[in-house]
Structures are given as C-alpha cells and as structure tokens.
Coordinates of C-alpha atoms in Angstrom, one line a residue:
X1430 CA -32.9 42.8 -62.1
X1431 CA -31.9 42.5 -58.4
X1432 CA -32.0 38.7 -58.6
X1433 CA -29.9 38.6 -61.8
X1434 CA -27.2 41.0 -60.6
X1435 CA -23.8 39.5 -60.8
X1436 CA -25.1 36.6 -62.9
X1437 CA -23.1 36.5 -66.2
X1438 CA -25.8 34.5 -68.0
X1439 CA -28.9 36.2 -66.8
X1440 CA -27.9 39.9 -66.3
X1441 CA -27.4 40.8 -70.0
X1442 CA -30.7 39.1 -71.0
X1443 CA -32.6 40.8 -68.2
X1444 CA -31.0 44.1 -69.2
X1445 CA -32.0 43.5 -72.8
X1446 CA -35.5 42.5 -71.7
X1447 CA -35.8 45.7 -69.7
X1448 CA -34.7 47.8 -72.7
X1449 CA -37.2 46.1 -75.0
X1450 CA -39.9 46.6 -72.4
X1451 CA -39.1 50.3 -72.2
X1452 CA -39.2 50.6 -76.0
X1453 CA -42.6 48.8 -76.1
X1454 CA -44.0 51.0 -73.4
X1455 CA -42.8 54.1 -75.2
X1456 CA -44.4 52.8 -78.4
X1457 CA -47.7 52.2 -76.7
X1458 CA -47.5 55.7 -75.1
X1459 CA -46.9 57.2 -78.5
X1460 CA -49.8 55.4 -80.1
X1461 CA -52.1 56.6 -77.2
X1462 CA -50.9 60.2 -77.5
X1463 CA -51.7 60.2 -81.3
X1464 CA -55.1 58.8 -80.6
X1465 CA -55.8 61.4 -77.9
X1466 CA -54.6 64.1 -80.2
X1467 CA -57.2 63.1 -82.8
X1468 CA -54.6 61.8 -85.2
X1469 CA -56.3 58.5 -85.5
X1470 CA -54.8 57.6 -88.8
X1471 CA -51.3 58.0 -87.6
X1472 CA -52.1 56.0 -84.5
X1473 CA -53.6 53.2 -86.6
X1474 CA -50.5 53.3 -88.9
X1475 CA -48.2 53.1 -86.0
X1476 CA -50.1 50.0 -84.7
X1477 CA -50.0 48.4 -88.2
X1478 CA -46.3 49.1 -88.7
X1479 CA -45.4 45.8 -86.9
X1480 CA -42.9 47.5 -84.6
X1481 CA -44.9 46.5 -81.6
X1482 CA -45.0 42.9 -82.6
X1483 CA -41.3 42.9 -83.3
X1484 CA -40.6 44.2 -79.9
X1485 CA -42.9 41.6 -78.3
X1486 CA -41.3 38.8 -80.3
X1487 CA -37.9 40.0 -79.1
X1488 CA -39.1 40.1 -75.5
X1489 CA -40.5 36.6 -75.9
X1490 CA -37.1 35.4 -77.2
X1491 CA -35.3 37.0 -74.2
X1492 CA -37.9 35.6 -71.8
X1493 CA -37.5 32.2 -73.4
X1494 CA -33.8 32.4 -73.1
X1495 CA -34.0 33.3 -69.4
X1496 CA -36.5 30.5 -68.9
X1497 CA -34.1 28.1 -70.6
X1498 CA -31.2 29.2 -68.5
X1499 CA -33.2 28.8 -65.3
X1500 CA -34.6 25.5 -66.4
X1501 CA -31.1 24.2 -67.2
X1502 CA -29.9 25.4 -63.8
X1503 CA -32.9 23.8 -62.1
X1504 CA -32.3 20.6 -63.9
X1505 CA -28.6 20.6 -62.9
X1506 CA -29.4 21.4 -59.3
X1507 CA -32.1 18.8 -59.3
X1508 CA -29.7 16.2 -60.6
X1509 CA -27.0 17.4 -58.1
X1510 CA -29.5 17.1 -55.3
X1511 CA -30.5 13.7 -56.4
X1512 CA -26.8 12.7 -56.6
X1513 CA -26.2 14.1 -53.2
X1514 CA -29.2 12.2 -51.8
X1515 CA -27.9 9.0 -53.5
X1516 CA -24.4 9.6 -52.1
X1517 CA -25.9 10.3 -48.7
X1518 CA -27.9 7.1 -48.9
X1519 CA -24.9 5.1 -50.0
X1520 CA -22.7 6.6 -47.2
X1521 CA -25.5 6.0 -44.6
X1522 CA -25.8 2.4 -45.9
X1523 CA -22.0 1.9 -45.7
X1524 CA -21.9 3.6 -42.3
X1525 CA -24.7 1.4 -41.0
X1526 CA -23.0 -1.7 -42.4
X1527 CA -19.7 -0.6 -40.7
X1528 CA -21.6 0.1 -37.4
X1529 CA -23.1 -3.4 -37.6
X1530 CA -19.7 -4.9 -38.3
X1531 CA -18.1 -3.0 -35.5
X1532 CA -21.0 -3.8 -33.2
X1533 CA -20.6 -7.5 -34.1
X1534 CA -16.8 -7.4 -33.6
X1535 CA -17.2 -5.5 -30.3
X1536 CA -19.7 -8.1 -29.1
X1537 CA -17.4 -10.9 -30.2
X1538 CA -14.4 -9.3 -28.5
X1539 CA -16.4 -8.6 -25.3
X1540 CA -17.7 -12.1 -25.3
X1541 CA -14.2 -13.5 -25.9
X1542 CA -12.8 -11.2 -23.2
X1543 CA -15.5 -12.2 -20.7
X1544 CA -14.9 -15.9 -21.5
X1545 CA -11.1 -15.4 -21.1
X1546 CA -11.8 -13.5 -17.9
X1547 CA -14.1 -16.3 -16.6
X1548 CA -11.5 -18.9 -17.6
X1549 CA -8.8 -16.9 -15.8
X1550 CA -11.0 -16.4 -12.8
X1551 CA -11.7 -20.1 -12.7
X1552 CA -8.0 -20.8 -13.0
X1553 CA -7.2 -18.4 -10.2
X1554 CA -9.9 -19.9 -8.0
X1555 CA -8.6 -23.4 -8.7
X1556 CA -5.0 -22.1 -8.0
X1557 CA -6.2 -20.4 -4.8
X1558 CA -8.0 -23.5 -3.7
X1559 CA -4.8 -25.5 -4.3
X1560 CA -2.7 -22.9 -2.7
X1561 CA -5.0 -22.7 0.3
X1562 CA -4.8 -26.5 0.6
X1563 CA -1.0 -26.4 0.4
X1564 CA -0.9 -23.5 2.9
X1565 CA -3.1 -25.5 5.3
X1566 CA -0.9 -28.5 4.8
X1567 CA 2.3 -26.5 5.2
X1568 CA 0.9 -24.7 8.2
X1569 CA 0.0 -28.0 9.8
X1570 CA 3.5 -29.3 9.1
X1571 CA 5.0 -26.2 10.5
X1572 CA 2.8 -26.3 13.5
X1573 CA 3.7 -29.9 14.2
X1574 CA 7.4 -29.2 13.7
X1575 CA 7.1 -26.2 16.0
X1576 CA 5.4 -28.3 18.6
X1577 CA 8.1 -30.9 18.2
X1578 CA 10.8 -28.2 18.6
X1579 CA 9.0 -26.8 21.7
X1580 CA 8.6 -30.2 23.1
X1581 CA 12.2 -31.1 22.4
X1582 CA 13.4 -27.8 24.0
X1583 CA 11.2 -28.5 27.0
X1584 CA 12.5 -32.1 27.3
X1585 CA 16.1 -31.1 26.8
X1586 CA 15.9 -28.2 29.2
X1587 CA 14.2 -30.4 31.8
X1588 CA 16.8 -33.1 31.3
X1589 CA 19.6 -30.6 31.5
X1590 CA 18.2 -29.2 34.7
X1591 CA 18.6 -32.5 36.6
X1592 CA 22.4 -32.8 36.2
X1593 CA 22.7 -29.1 36.6
X1594 CA 20.9 -29.2 40.0
X1595 CA 23.4 -32.0 40.9
X1596 CA 26.3 -29.9 39.9
X1597 CA 25.0 -26.9 41.8
X1598 CA 24.4 -29.1 44.8
X1599 CA 27.9 -30.7 44.7
X1600 CA 29.4 -27.2 44.2
X1601 CA 27.7 -26.1 47.4
X1602 CA 29.1 -29.2 49.1
X1603 CA 32.5 -28.5 47.8
X1604 CA 32.2 -24.9 49.0
X1605 CA 31.2 -26.2 52.5
X1606 CA 34.0 -28.7 52.4
X1607 CA 36.5 -26.0 51.4
X1608 CA 35.4 -23.9 54.3
X1609 CA 35.8 -26.9 56.6
X1610 CA 39.3 -27.6 55.3
X1611 CA 40.2 -23.9 55.6
X1612 CA 39.1 -23.9 59.3
X1613 CA 41.3 -27.0 59.8
X1614 CA 44.3 -25.3 58.2
X1615 CA 43.7 -22.3 60.4
X1616 CA 43.7 -24.5 63.5
X1617 CA 46.8 -26.4 62.3
X1618 CA 48.6 -23.1 61.6
X1619 CA 48.3 -22.3 65.3
X1620 CA 50.6 -25.2 66.3
X1621 CA 52.9 -25.7 63.3
X1622 CA 53.6 -24.3 59.8
X1623 CA 51.4 -25.6 57.0
X1624 CA 52.7 -26.2 53.4
X1625 CA 52.2 -23.0 51.5
X1626 CA 50.9 -24.8 48.4
X1627 CA 48.2 -26.4 50.5
X1628 CA 47.3 -23.0 51.9
X1629 CA 47.1 -21.4 48.4
X1630 CA 45.1 -24.3 47.0
X1631 CA 42.6 -24.1 49.8
X1632 CA 42.3 -20.4 50.3
X1633 CA 42.7 -19.2 46.7
X1634 CA 42.6 -21.9 44.0
X1635 CA 39.6 -23.8 45.4
X1636 CA 37.4 -20.7 46.0
X1637 CA 38.2 -19.3 42.6
X1638 CA 37.4 -22.6 40.9
X1639 CA 34.2 -23.0 42.9
X1640 CA 33.3 -19.4 42.0
X1641 CA 33.8 -20.1 38.3
X1642 CA 31.7 -23.3 38.6
X1643 CA 28.9 -21.4 40.4
X1644 CA 28.9 -18.5 37.9
X1645 CA 28.8 -21.0 35.0
X1646 CA 26.0 -23.1 36.5
X1647 CA 24.0 -20.0 37.4
X1648 CA 24.3 -18.7 33.8
X1649 CA 23.3 -22.2 32.5
X1650 CA 20.4 -22.1 34.9
X1651 CA 19.2 -18.8 33.6
X1652 CA 19.6 -20.0 30.0
X1653 CA 17.5 -23.1 30.7
X1654 CA 14.9 -21.0 32.4
X1655 CA 14.8 -18.7 29.4
X1656 CA 14.4 -21.7 27.0
X1657 CA 11.7 -23.1 29.1
X1658 CA 10.0 -19.7 29.1
X1659 CA 10.1 -19.6 25.3
X1660 CA 8.8 -23.1 25.1
X1661 CA 5.9 -22.4 27.5
X1662 CA 5.1 -19.2 25.8
X1663 CA 4.9 -21.0 22.4
X1664 CA 2.4 -23.4 23.8
X1665 CA 0.2 -20.8 25.6
X1666 CA -3.2 -20.1 24.0
X1667 CA -3.7 -16.5 23.0
X1668 CA -6.7 -14.7 24.4
X1669 CA -7.6 -11.5 22.5
X1670 CA -9.2 -8.7 24.4
X1671 CA -9.5 -4.9 24.0
X1672 CA -6.5 -3.3 25.6
X1673 CA -6.2 0.3 26.7
X1674 CA -2.6 0.7 25.7
X1675 CA -1.8 4.1 27.4
X1676 CA -2.4 2.9 31.0
X1677 CA -0.9 -0.5 30.3
X1678 CA 2.4 1.0 29.1
X1679 CA 2.4 3.7 31.8
X1680 CA 2.1 0.9 34.4
X1681 CA 5.2 -0.8 32.8
X1682 CA 7.0 2.6 32.9
X1683 CA 6.1 3.1 36.5
X1684 CA 7.4 -0.4 37.4
X1685 CA 11.0 0.7 36.4
X1686 CA 10.8 4.1 38.0
X1687 CA 13.5 3.1 40.5
X1688 CA 16.0 2.3 37.7
X1689 CA 15.1 5.5 35.7
X1690 CA 15.4 7.7 38.7
X1691 CA 18.9 6.2 39.4
X1692 CA 19.9 6.8 35.8
X1693 CA 18.4 10.3 35.7
X1694 CA 16.1 9.2 32.8
X1695 CA 12.5 10.1 31.9
X1696 CA 9.9 7.8 30.2
X1697 CA 7.3 9.7 28.3
X1698 CA 4.2 7.7 27.3
X1699 CA 2.1 9.5 24.7
X1700 CA -1.6 8.9 24.0
X1701 CA -1.6 5.4 22.5
X1702 CA -4.3 3.8 20.3
X1703 CA -6.1 0.9 21.8
X1704 CA -5.5 -2.6 20.6
X1705 CA -7.5 -5.9 20.4
X1706 CA -4.8 -8.5 21.2
X1707 CA -3.4 -10.8 23.9
X1708 CA -2.7 -8.8 27.0
X1709 CA 0.0 -11.0 28.5
X1710 CA 2.0 -11.0 25.3
X1711 CA 1.7 -7.3 24.9
X1712 CA 2.8 -6.7 28.5
X1713 CA 5.8 -8.9 28.0
X1714 CA 6.8 -7.3 24.7
X1715 CA 6.6 -3.7 25.9
X1716 CA 8.2 -4.7 29.3
X1717 CA 11.2 -6.3 27.6
X1718 CA 11.7 -3.3 25.2
X1719 CA 11.4 -0.7 27.9
X1720 CA 13.7 -2.7 30.2
X1721 CA 16.3 -2.8 27.4
X1722 CA 15.9 0.9 26.7
X1723 CA 16.6 1.7 30.4
X1724 CA 19.4 -0.9 30.7
X1725 CA 21.3 0.5 27.7
X1726 CA 20.9 4.3 28.3
X1727 CA 24.0 6.4 27.7
X1728 CA 25.1 7.5 31.1
X1729 CA 26.9 10.6 29.7
X1730 CA 23.6 12.4 29.0
X1731 CA 20.1 12.5 30.5
X1732 CA 18.0 9.6 29.4
X1733 CA 14.9 10.1 27.3
X1734 CA 12.5 7.3 26.4
X1735 CA 9.4 8.0 24.4
X1736 CA 6.5 5.6 23.6
X1737 CA 4.2 6.7 20.9
X1738 CA 1.7 5.1 18.5
X1739 CA -0.8 5.6 15.7
X1740 CA -3.5 3.8 13.9
X1741 CA -2.7 3.4 10.2
X1742 CA -4.6 2.4 7.1
X1743 CA -5.5 -1.2 6.5
X1744 CA -6.4 -2.0 10.1
X1745 CA -2.9 -1.8 11.6
X1746 CA -1.5 -0.1 14.7
X1747 CA 2.1 1.0 14.9
X1748 CA 3.9 1.7 18.2
X1749 CA 7.4 3.2 18.6
X1750 CA 9.7 2.9 21.5
X1751 CA 12.5 5.5 21.1
X1752 CA 15.4 6.2 23.3
X1753 CA 18.6 8.3 23.2
X1754 CA 20.8 5.5 24.5
X1755 CA 23.9 3.8 23.2
X1756 CA 22.4 2.8 19.9
X1757 CA 23.1 -0.3 17.8
X1758 CA 25.4 -0.7 14.9
X1759 CA 23.5 -1.2 11.6
X1760 CA 25.3 -4.5 11.0
X1761 CA 23.7 -5.9 14.2
X1762 CA 20.1 -4.8 13.5
X1763 CA 19.2 -8.4 12.6
X1764 CA 21.6 -10.1 14.8
X1765 CA 20.1 -8.8 18.1
X1766 CA 16.9 -10.7 17.4
X1767 CA 18.7 -14.1 17.3
X1768 CA 18.9 -16.4 20.3
X1769 CA 21.9 -15.8 22.6
X1770 CA 23.1 -12.9 20.5
X1771 CA 24.0 -9.4 21.9
X1772 CA 25.5 -6.3 20.5
X1773 CA 28.0 -3.7 21.7
X1774 CA 29.8 -3.7 25.1
X1775 CA 28.8 -6.6 27.3
X1776 CA 28.8 -4.6 30.5
X1777 CA 25.1 -5.3 31.4
X1778 CA 23.6 -8.6 32.6
X1779 CA 21.7 -10.7 30.1
X1780 CA 21.8 -13.8 28.0
X1781 CA 20.7 -12.5 24.6
X1782 CA 17.2 -14.0 24.8
X1783 CA 15.0 -10.9 25.4
X1784 CA 14.7 -9.6 21.8
X1785 CA 14.4 -13.2 20.4
X1786 CA 11.5 -13.7 22.8
X1787 CA 10.0 -10.3 21.8
X1788 CA 10.1 -11.1 18.0
X1789 CA 8.6 -14.5 18.6
X1790 CA 5.8 -13.0 20.6
X1791 CA 5.2 -10.2 18.0
X1792 CA 5.0 -12.7 15.2
X1793 CA 2.6 -14.9 17.1
X1794 CA 0.3 -11.9 17.3
X1795 CA 0.5 -11.4 13.6
X1796 CA 2.7 -8.4 13.8
X1797 CA 6.3 -7.4 12.9
X1798 CA 9.2 -5.6 14.7
X1799 CA 11.8 -3.4 13.1
X1800 CA 14.6 -1.2 14.4
X1801 CA 16.1 2.1 13.4
X1802 CA 19.3 2.8 15.2
X1803 CA 22.8 4.3 15.0
X1804 CA 25.7 4.1 17.5
X1805 CA 25.7 6.8 20.1
X1806 CA 22.4 8.2 18.7
X1807 CA 19.8 6.0 20.3
X1808 CA 17.3 3.4 19.0
X1809 CA 13.7 3.2 17.9
X1810 CA 11.9 -0.1 17.9
X1811 CA 8.9 -0.1 15.6
X1812 CA 6.1 -2.5 16.5
X1813 CA 3.3 -3.2 14.0
X1814 CA 0.2 -5.2 15.1
X1815 CA -3.2 -5.9 13.5
X1816 CA -5.7 -3.7 15.2
X1817 CA -7.8 -6.7 15.9
X1818 CA -6.2 -10.1 16.5
X1819 CA -7.9 -12.9 14.6
X1820 CA -6.8 -16.4 15.6
X1821 CA -6.2 -19.3 13.3
X1822 CA -7.5 -22.7 14.2
X1823 CA -4.0 -23.6 15.4
X1824 CA -4.1 -20.8 18.0
X1825 CA -1.8 -18.2 16.4
X1826 CA -2.8 -15.0 14.5
X1827 CA -4.1 -15.4 11.0

C-alpha cells in the first residue's frame, strides 16, 4: 500500500485487493470458528458455498490487473531506457564525429599557421639579410663619405692656415711699420707741424684697421683649429674601458674651481654609475658641458650646477648636467648643436663649435644628447650612453 500511495492506477486496485483479502480472512476465520465449536456441518456448508472461491477469483483478477499495470510500465520504461541509450549512442557518435572533424580542422589550421609562420619567418630572414647587406653597404658609403669630408676639412683647414699665417705675419709687420712711422712723426713734430690727416691716419686709423685685421685673423685661426680638432677627433680610434664616472667628473669640476669661485657657484657631483666607454671622449664631452654651464651662469643669483646619473633598463646609462643659469629658448634647442651657431646674448667668448663637437662625440659613442631648458630658468643636458660600448668594424659604436 505504501508503494502504491499517490498512484492513480495502482492505489484503487491495491485497496480493493486489501478489502478482498480481509473478507477472505474473515471467511476463513468464520469457518474455523464453526469447526472449533463442533458445528462441522455449518463449517462444511460455508466452505461449499463458493464464497471463498469467489473472493480468491476476485483477488486474482485484481492481482492480475496490478501485474498488467506494472508490466506495462516496465515495458514502457524499458523502451524509454532503450531509446535513451540509442539517443545517447547517437549523440556520442555525432559528438565523436564532430570532435574528429574539429581535431582535423584544428590540425589543418595549426599546420597552415605554422607553414605561414615559417614562410613569414623565412621572408623576414631574407629581408633582414638584404637589409643588413644594404645597411653594411650604406654604412660603408657613409664611412667613406665621412672620411672624405674629414679629409676635405683637414686639407681645407691646412690650406687656409698657410695664407692665414702670412696675413698674421704681415699684420705684425704692418703693426711694427706703423710704430716706426709713429716714432718718425713724433720726431718730426718736434721741429715742425705735421699734417693732421697723416697724424690721424697713423695714430688712429692704422692701429684700428690693424686691430680689426688681428681680431679677424685670430678668430679665423680659432675656427680653423676647431675644424682641425673635429677632423682629428673623427679619425681617432675609440678605446673602450671601464670608467669610474664620479671621480672623473669631480676632477673636471675641480679644474674649473677658479671660475666657479669667481662666479660664486657650486658644482655638485652626485654618485654616478660607471661606464664602459672611451675615456678621452667622455672627458671632452663632460668638460665642454661643464665649461658651458659655468660660462653661462646667471650672475644675478648664486650658481648651482648638479651632475647626476642613473642606470636604466635595456643596458643604458643616463647622465644629467643641470644648472640654474641663463637658460636657452626652446626655438634654439636644436640650433645650438649646429656648427658655428650660438644662442642668446653674445657676451661670452666662443665660436659655436663646442656643442656641435659634443653631439658628434656622443653619437660616435652610440649615445644621444637632449636638452631641457627655458630662458632665465636654467638648462639640463641629458646624455644617454650604452652601458658597454661595442665597436663596429669601422671603429664607431654599433
């Protein structure tokens, strides 16, 4: 009864079967009671009445109906299970087929991708090989052109020096001759008046003209020396070595101590990272920049020059030379690195070659130079060098 509870098909039949069973048990109990009471005839009559058989037949009918319901359900569930198994098998088969198809497509796509990647790699390798060949060719051309330019600059400077020396020599002769004429005029003035135009020409015009000639020739001599210096520096072989930068820069700062003391300025050299590079080039670069920082200090305030540095990612070292001097207008930030170019008031000696020389030297060492500056706020020169200088077969940094 517990199993059939809530079952619309089984519960009524189970209840009917229970009722029939109770009636049958009462009928048997009645027959036994009659027999125990000695009423054998009545007991036999009760057994022969057919009521018991009728109850048993009714119970068999109900039991058969229950069996039929259960058999029908079992058959349905069996068919349902078989259908589920069939569907599962079909789904598994389809899934397996899809997996095989996807695996095949994936393998094909991966193979195609690998093939395309290999083709691209081969193309890149071929392009790199061609590019490297072109770079070597262009580098060779540039090297030869640079050597020709340096040779031309050296020859021109050398050829210019010869007539310049003559001009300077004759200027000295003219100066001596002027002094001789001036003495002669002084002697002549003792005995008689001398034409005033002659006196002015000898004592004023000639010395002034000779002074202009001497100033121009001296400037030209400095320019020629600077060009020769650039030419010689361009031909000099670089010699990499490990450089302790702090003592090197401190020595440069100490060398201009007289100028900084006169200007009331202080140079602060912080702890600098070491560098593997060409010592002479590094000394010239920092020497030029520190000289410039001292030269162009703002006299209206105490000068402050700071040299700092740090090692950065990728094998680079960055140094900064900062001052609180005059500053440089943003429009001149590139111009100051050009030959014979200067910025701001021209009240300091110079030919405009120092920063051009510095940039050329920095580039030879595989580095770069930048500037951050504003007028009346000072300047910061930023130098970036490879931590370790690796030379190309042509002698410059790779």
